[in-house]
Amino acid sequence: MSELRSQPSRQTVAVIGAGISGVCTAAHLLKEGLSVTVFERSSIAGGIWHYDDRVPGDPSYPSNTPSLGDYEVSQRGQFSYVTPPSEQRIETPQNQTFRVEANNYLSDLEAHFSPPGPCYQGLRNNVPTYLMESSLGQWPEGTEPVVGQRDVENYVQGLAEVHDVNNQTLFHTRVDEVKKTQDGSKWELRSVTLEKEELGVRFTERLHLFDRVVVASGHYNMPRIPDITGLKEWKTRFHARIIHSKQYRNPQRYRDQNVVVLGAGVSALDICRELDGVVNKVYQSARGGQFDLPVSLLPSSTRRVPEIASFILDNDERHQHFPEDGQHIPGKIALKDGQVLDKIHHVVMATGYITSYPFLPHLHSDTAPITEPGEYLVVTSDGNMAHNLHKDIFYIPDPTLAFVGVPYHVVTFSLFDFQAQAVARVFTGRAKLPSRKLMRHEYERRVLEKGLGRGFHSLHQEGKELAYVRELVEWVNEGDVHGEGRNDCNMKGHTAEWLAGYYEMKAKTRGLFPGRGIISVAEDTTLRN
C-alpha cells in the first residue's frame, strides 16, 4: 500500500503505549474524529516518568535477542507470566482466561507482567519545561524550568485526562502480537489483560481488529548488556551487586562504598551525580564514543576511566562466597589501558537499551545483520535502529502502521507531538503520503547520508531537529486536502517564543560539545521520552 486515501471518520486505531508519545498520538487522533484504543501494560499513563519503588527483573547477561524484548520467555499456551502455584483455565469463544492464585506474591506477578520503568527518585528534566511542551496543553502557570519527575508525570497525565485519552485506554493490558489479517484488510492485535481478584489475578487474552496501528512504546524497555569477558560470571555469582541503570532507584544503598558505572550518557551522568557525597568512590567507564558526554560534566569525586576489558574473579578459596553487606566483591576489573580496579562493591550498567518491538515478531530478525534488513524488516539482530520507516514514522511497505517517538537527541515532548499530529492527519486522509517508490527513495538517501546504526535516528547535528519539524509541517500542510489552504487549519510549526528558548539553551551548552553541534545535555539522553 503506497498511499492512504480519505477514509470514513470512524476508522479504528490502536495506540500501543501511554507515555508522552502515546498520549499525544491518541489525543490528536481523537481530535480528528477517529476511534482510538490505547493499550498500556502498566496501571497509569506517564511512561518512563512514572516512578515505581519496585525494580524490574534482571535482563540477560549478555543481552538476549531483540525480538524477545523485556517479555518473559516462559510460556503457558500463548500467555507469558510467572509460573503460578495453582491456576484454573477458562475458555470462551471470545477469549481465553487464566485465573491464578497469587496472594503471597501479587506484587512480583504484576512487576513480571509489566516491568517497572527506569524512573528513579531523583529524576529531573534536563530540557527546560517551556521547551518540553505539547501543543495539547501548557504547563501550569509558575512551573519552574527544571522540575522533579512527579511534576512531569502530572503534566503527561493531565494531558491524558483533559483529552479523554484515559477513557480510551486499556490499562494493565499488554500487547503480545500485532499482524495483518489473512486478507490484509485489517490489523489483528492480541492482548493480555491482568485483572486483580479476591484470591489472586486473572489473565484474559483477547483478539482485536483495527484499521491502523501506532507503536508508541518508547525506547527504554529492553536493557542493553554488553558481552564483556567475565561479566556473566560476576552477575551469576554476585547478582544483586550488578544492575542495569533501569533498576537504579536511589543512592542510599551504595553509601560509603565503591561503585563502577559503565556508560557515558545521561543516565550514567545522573547516577554519578546522585552518588556524589554518598559513596566512597565512583569510577565511570567510557568507551570514548561519539556521543559520550564530556568529563567536565562529572562531579569532581567521579573518576573517568577507559573501557573495561574484563571482570576477574579472585582465585582465593576464602573468597568463593557471596560478600556480606559492606564487603567488596572478591575480584578485579581490568581496563583496556592496563589499569586494574579493585575493592569494588557495586557495578551499574548504564549501557542503554536495545530497539525492540516484541509484539511485531514478523518485522524482527534475530539473525539478519544490520546491513541486510531488506525492504520489510524493522529490527535486525543488532537492535540498534528501526529500519524502513518514512520520516522515522510510517512503515514504508504498509503505512497503516506508524511509529511515534523513534528519533532521539531531540526535545522529545515537542517533537513527538509534531509526529503525532502528522500521523493523525495522514490517517484521516487530510495529508497524503508520497508513493511507496518515493518514500523508499528518500529512505535510501538518508541511509547513504547518515549510515546505519544508532546515529541514524539522531538529530543532534546543528539545525537538524528544526529542519525535521519544518519539513514535516510543510509536507503535511501541502497535502491538507480538507484545510484547502486555510491558515487556521494548518499544522503549526515551532513558535517564535519556543525558538527563542531553544536558541538560548543551545548558546549555553554549545561550549560543552566542541565540534559536535550538540544542543543540550538532554539530547544525548538514555532516559527521556
GROMACS .gro file of N, CA, C and O in nm, residues 220-296:
model
  308
  220TYR      N    1   1.288   0.261   2.598
  220TYR     CA    2   1.356   0.222   2.722
  220TYR      C    3   1.292   0.101   2.789
  220TYR      O    4   1.254   0.104   2.905
  221ASN      N    5   1.283  -0.008   2.714
  221ASN     CA    6   1.224  -0.130   2.766
  221ASN      C    7   1.326  -0.242   2.784
  221ASN      O    8   1.333  -0.304   2.889
  222MET      N    9   1.406  -0.266   2.681
  222MET     CA   10   1.497  -0.381   2.683
  222MET      C   11   1.640  -0.333   2.707
  222MET      O   12   1.704  -0.275   2.619
  223PRO      N   13   1.694  -0.356   2.827
  223PRO     CA   14   1.830  -0.310   2.856
  223PRO      C   15   1.934  -0.375   2.765
  223PRO      O   16   1.922  -0.493   2.729
  224ARG      N   17   2.034  -0.296   2.730
  224ARG     CA   18   2.146  -0.348   2.652
  224ARG      C   19   2.259  -0.384   2.749
  224ARG      O   20   2.308  -0.299   2.823
  225ILE      N   21   2.297  -0.510   2.750
  225ILE     CA   22   2.406  -0.559   2.835
  225ILE      C   23   2.519  -0.607   2.745
  225ILE      O   24   2.503  -0.705   2.670
  226PRO      N   25   2.634  -0.542   2.747
  226PRO     CA   26   2.744  -0.581   2.658
  226PRO      C   27   2.804  -0.716   2.697
  226PRO      O   28   2.794  -0.759   2.813
  227ASP      N   29   2.864  -0.780   2.600
  227ASP     CA   30   2.928  -0.910   2.622
  227ASP      C   31   3.074  -0.886   2.658
  227ASP      O   32   3.163  -0.892   2.572
  228ILE      N   33   3.100  -0.860   2.786
  228ILE     CA   34   3.235  -0.833   2.834
  228ILE      C   35   3.285  -0.957   2.907
  228ILE      O   36   3.212  -1.018   2.987
  229THR      N   37   3.407  -0.994   2.880
  229THR     CA   38   3.465  -1.114   2.942
  229THR      C   39   3.449  -1.110   3.094
  229THR      O   40   3.487  -1.013   3.160
  230GLY      N   41   3.390  -1.215   3.149
  230GLY     CA   42   3.377  -1.228   3.293
  230GLY      C   43   3.254  -1.162   3.353
  230GLY      O   44   3.221  -1.187   3.471
  231LEU      N   45   3.183  -1.078   3.277
  231LEU     CA   46   3.067  -1.007   3.333
  231LEU      C   47   2.957  -1.105   3.371
  231LEU      O   48   2.895  -1.093   3.478
  232LYS      N   49   2.930  -1.203   3.286
  232LYS     CA   50   2.826  -1.300   3.315
  232LYS      C   51   2.857  -1.376   3.443
  232LYS      O   52   2.767  -1.401   3.525
  233GLU      N   53   2.985  -1.410   3.463
  233GLU     CA   54   3.023  -1.483   3.585
  233GLU      C   55   3.006  -1.395   3.708
  233GLU      O   56   2.961  -1.442   3.814
  234TRP      N   57   3.042  -1.268   3.698
  234TRP     CA   58   3.020  -1.176   3.810
  234TRP      C   59   2.870  -1.165   3.842
  234TRP      O   60   2.832  -1.166   3.959
  235LYS      N   61   2.789  -1.152   3.740
  235LYS     CA   62   2.645  -1.139   3.762
  235LYS      C   63   2.590  -1.266   3.826
  235LYS      O   64   2.506  -1.259   3.918
  236THR      N   65   2.634  -1.381   3.780
  236THR     CA   66   2.586  -1.508   3.836
  236THR      C   67   2.626  -1.522   3.983
  236THR      O   68   2.546  -1.564   4.066
  237ARG      N   69   2.748  -1.484   4.014
  237ARG     CA   70   2.800  -1.502   4.149
  237ARG      C   71   2.751  -1.393   4.246
  237ARG      O   72   2.717  -1.422   4.360
  238PHE      N   73   2.746  -1.270   4.197
  238PHE     CA   74   2.716  -1.156   4.285
  238PHE      C   75   2.597  -1.078   4.231
  238PHE      O   76   2.602  -0.955   4.221
  239HIS      N   77   2.491  -1.148   4.199
  239HIS     CA   78   2.383  -1.093   4.117
  239HIS      C   79   2.327  -0.960   4.166
  239HIS      O   80   2.303  -0.869   4.088
  240ALA      N   81   2.308  -0.943   4.296
  240ALA     CA   82   2.247  -0.820   4.346
  240ALA      C   83   2.342  -0.701   4.338
  240ALA      O   84   2.299  -0.586   4.348
  241ARG      N   85   2.470  -0.728   4.321
  241ARG     CA   86   2.570  -0.620   4.316
  241ARG      C   87   2.589  -0.563   4.175
  241ARG      O   88   2.656  -0.462   4.159
  242ILE      N   89   2.534  -0.629   4.075
  242ILE     CA   90   2.547  -0.582   3.937
  242ILE      C   91   2.407  -0.558   3.883
  242ILE      O   92   2.324  -0.650   3.877
  243ILE      N   93   2.377  -0.432   3.845
  243ILE     CA   94   2.244  -0.399   3.797
  243ILE      C   95   2.256  -0.315   3.669
  243ILE      O   96   2.361  -0.260   3.638
  244HIS      N   97   2.146  -0.307   3.597
  244HIS     CA   98   2.134  -0.211   3.487
  244HIS      C   99   2.074  -0.082   3.543
  244HIS      O  100   2.002  -0.085   3.644
  245SER      N  101   2.101   0.030   3.478
  245SER     CA  102   2.050   0.158   3.527
  245SER      C  103   1.898   0.161   3.533
  245SER      O  104   1.840   0.239   3.610
  246LYS      N  105   1.831   0.077   3.457
  246LYS     CA  106   1.685   0.069   3.465
  246LYS      C  107   1.640   0.026   3.604
  246LYS      O  108   1.528   0.055   3.647
  247GLN      N  109   1.728  -0.043   3.678
  247GLN     CA  110   1.694  -0.093   3.811
  247GLN      C  111   1.739   0.002   3.923
  247GLN      O  112   1.711  -0.024   4.040
  248TYR      N  113   1.806   0.109   3.887
  248TYR     CA  114   1.854   0.205   3.987
  248TYR      C  115   1.737   0.289   4.038
  248TYR      O  116   1.655   0.335   3.961
  249ARG      N  117   1.732   0.311   4.171
  249ARG     CA  118   1.626   0.390   4.230
  249ARG      C  119   1.675   0.508   4.314
  249ARG      O  120   1.618   0.616   4.309
  250ASN      N  121   1.778   0.487   4.396
  250ASN     CA  122   1.833   0.597   4.477
  250ASN      C  123   1.973   0.560   4.523
  250ASN      O  124   2.013   0.443   4.515
  251PRO      N  125   2.051   0.656   4.573
  251PRO     CA  126   2.192   0.630   4.605
  251PRO      C  127   2.217   0.567   4.742
  251PRO      O  128   2.331   0.531   4.773
  252GLN      N  129   2.114   0.555   4.825
  252GLN     CA  130   2.139   0.520   4.965
  252GLN      C  131   2.199   0.381   4.985
  252GLN      O  132   2.280   0.360   5.076
  253ARG      N  133   2.163   0.286   4.902
  253ARG     CA  134   2.215   0.150   4.920
  253ARG      C  135   2.365   0.142   4.892
  253ARG      O  136   2.430   0.044   4.925
  254TYR      N  137   2.423   0.247   4.833
  254TYR     CA  138   2.565   0.247   4.796
  254TYR      C  139   2.650   0.329   4.894
  254TYR      O  140   2.769   0.351   4.868
  255ARG      N  141   2.592   0.373   5.002
  255ARG     CA  142   2.662   0.462   5.094
  255ARG      C  143   2.797   0.406   5.139
  255ARG      O  144   2.808   0.289   5.177
  256ASP      N  145   2.900   0.491   5.128
  256ASP     CA  146   3.036   0.461   5.174
  256ASP      C  147   3.102   0.345   5.099
  256ASP      O  148   3.198   0.285   5.148
  257GLN      N  149   3.051   0.312   4.981
  257GLN     CA  150   3.107   0.201   4.905
  257GLN      C  151   3.167   0.251   4.773
  257GLN      O  152   3.161   0.370   4.742
  258ASN      N  153   3.229   0.160   4.700
  258ASN     CA  154   3.293   0.193   4.573
  258ASN      C  155   3.209   0.138   4.457
  258ASN      O  156   3.174   0.020   4.457
  259VAL      N  157   3.179   0.226   4.363
  259VAL     CA  158   3.085   0.191   4.256
  259VAL      C  159   3.150   0.217   4.120
  259VAL      O  160   3.214   0.322   4.099
  260VAL      N  161   3.132   0.123   4.029
  260VAL     CA  162   3.171   0.141   3.889
  260VAL      C  163   3.045   0.161   3.807
  260VAL      O  164   2.951   0.081   3.815
  261VAL      N  165   3.040   0.268   3.730
  261VAL     CA  166   2.929   0.297   3.640
  261VAL      C  167   2.978   0.284   3.497
  261VAL      O  168   3.072   0.355   3.457
  262LEU      N  169   2.920   0.192   3.421
  262LEU     CA  170   2.956   0.176   3.280
  262LEU      C  171   2.866   0.264   3.195
  262LEU      O  172   2.744   0.259   3.208
  263GLY      N  173   2.926   0.342   3.106
  263GLY     CA  174   2.850   0.426   3.017
  263GLY      C  175   2.881   0.573   3.039
  263GLY      O  176   2.924   0.613   3.148
  264ALA      N  177   2.859   0.653   2.934
  264ALA     CA  178   2.891   0.796   2.942
  264ALA      C  179   2.779   0.881   2.882
  264ALA      O  180   2.803   0.988   2.829
  265GLY      N  181   2.654   0.830   2.894
  265GLY     CA  182   2.538   0.907   2.852
  265GLY      C  183   2.474   0.975   2.971
  265GLY      O  184   2.533   0.987   3.079
  266VAL      N  185   2.352   1.020   2.951
  266VAL     CA  186   2.285   1.098   3.056
  266VAL      C  187   2.252   1.015   3.178
  266VAL      O  188   2.265   1.062   3.292
  267SER      N  189   2.208   0.890   3.161
  267SER     CA  190   2.179   0.807   3.278
  267SER      C  191   2.304   0.789   3.363
  267SER      O  192   2.299   0.796   3.485
  268ALA      N  193   2.417   0.762   3.298
  268ALA     CA  194   2.543   0.747   3.372
  268ALA      C  195   2.579   0.875   3.445
  268ALA      O  196   2.619   0.874   3.562
  269LEU      N  197   2.564   0.988   3.378
  269LEU     CA  198   2.594   1.117   3.439
  269LEU      C  199   2.504   1.142   3.559
  269LEU      O  200   2.551   1.183   3.667
  270ASP      N  201   2.373   1.120   3.543
  270ASP     CA  202   2.280   1.142   3.653
  270ASP      C  203   2.314   1.056   3.774
  270ASP      O  204   2.311   1.101   3.888
  271ILE      N  205   2.346   0.930   3.750
  271ILE     CA  206   2.376   0.840   3.861
  271ILE      C  207   2.506   0.881   3.930
  271ILE      O  208   2.514   0.881   4.054
  272CYS      N  209   2.606   0.920   3.854
  272CYS     CA  210   2.730   0.967   3.915
  272CYS      C  211   2.705   1.090   4.001
  272CYS      O  212   2.761   1.104   4.111
  273ARG      N  213   2.620   1.179   3.954
  273ARG     CA  214   2.588   1.298   4.032
  273ARG      C  215   2.512   1.263   4.159
  273ARG      O  216   2.533   1.322   4.265
  274GLU      N  217   2.421   1.167   4.150
  274GLU     CA  218   2.346   1.126   4.269
  274GLU      C  219   2.436   1.058   4.372
  274GLU      O  220   2.416   1.073   4.493
  275LEU      N  221   2.534   0.983   4.325
  275LEU     CA  222   2.624   0.912   4.415
  275LEU      C  223   2.723   1.006   4.482
  275LEU      O  224   2.781   0.973   4.587
  276ASP      N  225   2.745   1.121   4.424
  276ASP     CA  226   2.841   1.218   4.476
  276ASP      C  227   2.806   1.256   4.620
  276ASP      O  228   2.693   1.295   4.650
  277GLY      N  229   2.902   1.244   4.710
  277GLY     CA  230   2.880   1.279   4.850
  277GLY      C  231   2.816   1.169   4.931
  277GLY      O  232   2.800   1.184   5.054
  278VAL      N  233   2.777   1.059   4.867
  278VAL     CA  234   2.714   0.947   4.937
  278VAL      C  235   2.809   0.828   4.943
  278VAL      O  236   2.825   0.765   5.047
  279VAL      N  237   2.875   0.799   4.831
  279VAL     CA  238   2.961   0.682   4.824
  279VAL      C  239   3.106   0.720   4.853
  279VAL      O  240   3.141   0.837   4.865
  280ASN      N  241   3.191   0.618   4.861
  280ASN     CA  242   3.333   0.642   4.884
  280ASN      C  243   3.402   0.683   4.753
  280ASN      O  244   3.465   0.789   4.745
  281LYS      N  245   3.388   0.600   4.648
  281LYS     CA  246   3.450   0.629   4.519
  281LYS      C  247   3.353   0.590   4.406
  281LYS      O  248   3.277   0.493   4.418
  282VAL      N  249   3.360   0.667   4.297
  282VAL     CA  250   3.286   0.634   4.176
  282VAL      C  251   3.383   0.633   4.058
  282VAL      O  252   3.458   0.730   4.038
  283TYR      N  253   3.381   0.524   3.983
  283TYR     CA  254   3.457   0.515   3.859
  283TYR      C  255   3.357   0.509   3.744
  283TYR      O  256   3.266   0.425   3.745
  284GLN      N  257   3.372   0.597   3.648
  284GLN     CA  258   3.286   0.592   3.530
  284GLN      C  259   3.368   0.543   3.412
  284GLN      O  260   3.466   0.608   3.372
  285SER      N  261   3.327   0.430   3.358
  285SER     CA  262   3.399   0.371   3.246
  285SER      C  263   3.334   0.414   3.115
  285SER      O  264   3.214   0.394   3.094
  286ALA      N  265   3.415   0.473   3.025
  286ALA     CA  266   3.365   0.523   2.897
  286ALA      C  267   3.446   0.464   2.783
  286ALA      O  268   3.567   0.444   2.794
  287ARG      N  269   3.380   0.439   2.671
  287ARG     CA  270   3.447   0.381   2.554
  287ARG      C  271   3.510   0.486   2.465
  287ARG      O  272   3.581   0.454   2.371
  288GLY      N  273   3.480   0.615   2.491
  288GLY     CA  274   3.529   0.718   2.403
  288GLY      C  275   3.450   0.728   2.275
  288GLY      O  276   3.504   0.761   2.170
  289GLY      N  277   3.320   0.701   2.283
  289GLY     CA  278   3.235   0.704   2.165
  289GLY      C  279   3.191   0.844   2.127
  289GLY      O  280   3.213   0.942   2.200
  290GLN      N  281   3.127   0.854   2.012
  290GLN     CA  282   3.086   0.983   1.956
  290GLN      C  283   2.993   1.058   2.048
  290GLN      O  284   2.997   1.181   2.055
  291PHE      N  285   2.907   0.986   2.120
  291PHE     CA  286   2.805   1.052   2.200
  291PHE      C  287   2.836   1.054   2.349
  291PHE      O  288   2.749   1.082   2.431
  292ASP      N  289   2.960   1.023   2.385
  292ASP     CA  290   2.999   1.032   2.527
  292ASP      C  291   2.989   1.176   2.574
  292ASP      O  292   3.036   1.269   2.507
  293LEU      N  293   2.929   1.198   2.690
  293LEU     CA  294   2.925   1.332   2.747
  293LEU      C  295   3.064   1.369   2.799
  293LEU      O  296   3.140   1.282   2.845
  294PRO      N  297   3.100   1.496   2.795
  294PRO     CA  298   3.235   1.537   2.836
  294PRO      C  299   3.260   1.516   2.984
  294PRO      O  300   3.168   1.527   3.067
  295VAL      N  301   3.384   1.486   3.019
  295VAL     CA  302   3.421   1.459   3.157
  295VAL      C  303   3.399   1.582   3.246
  295VAL      O  304   3.380   1.569   3.367
  296SER      N  305   3.396   1.700   3.187
  296SER     CA  306   3.377   1.823   3.265
  296SER      C  307   3.241   1.829   3.333
  296SER      O  308   3.222   1.904   3.429
   0.00000   0.00000   0.00000
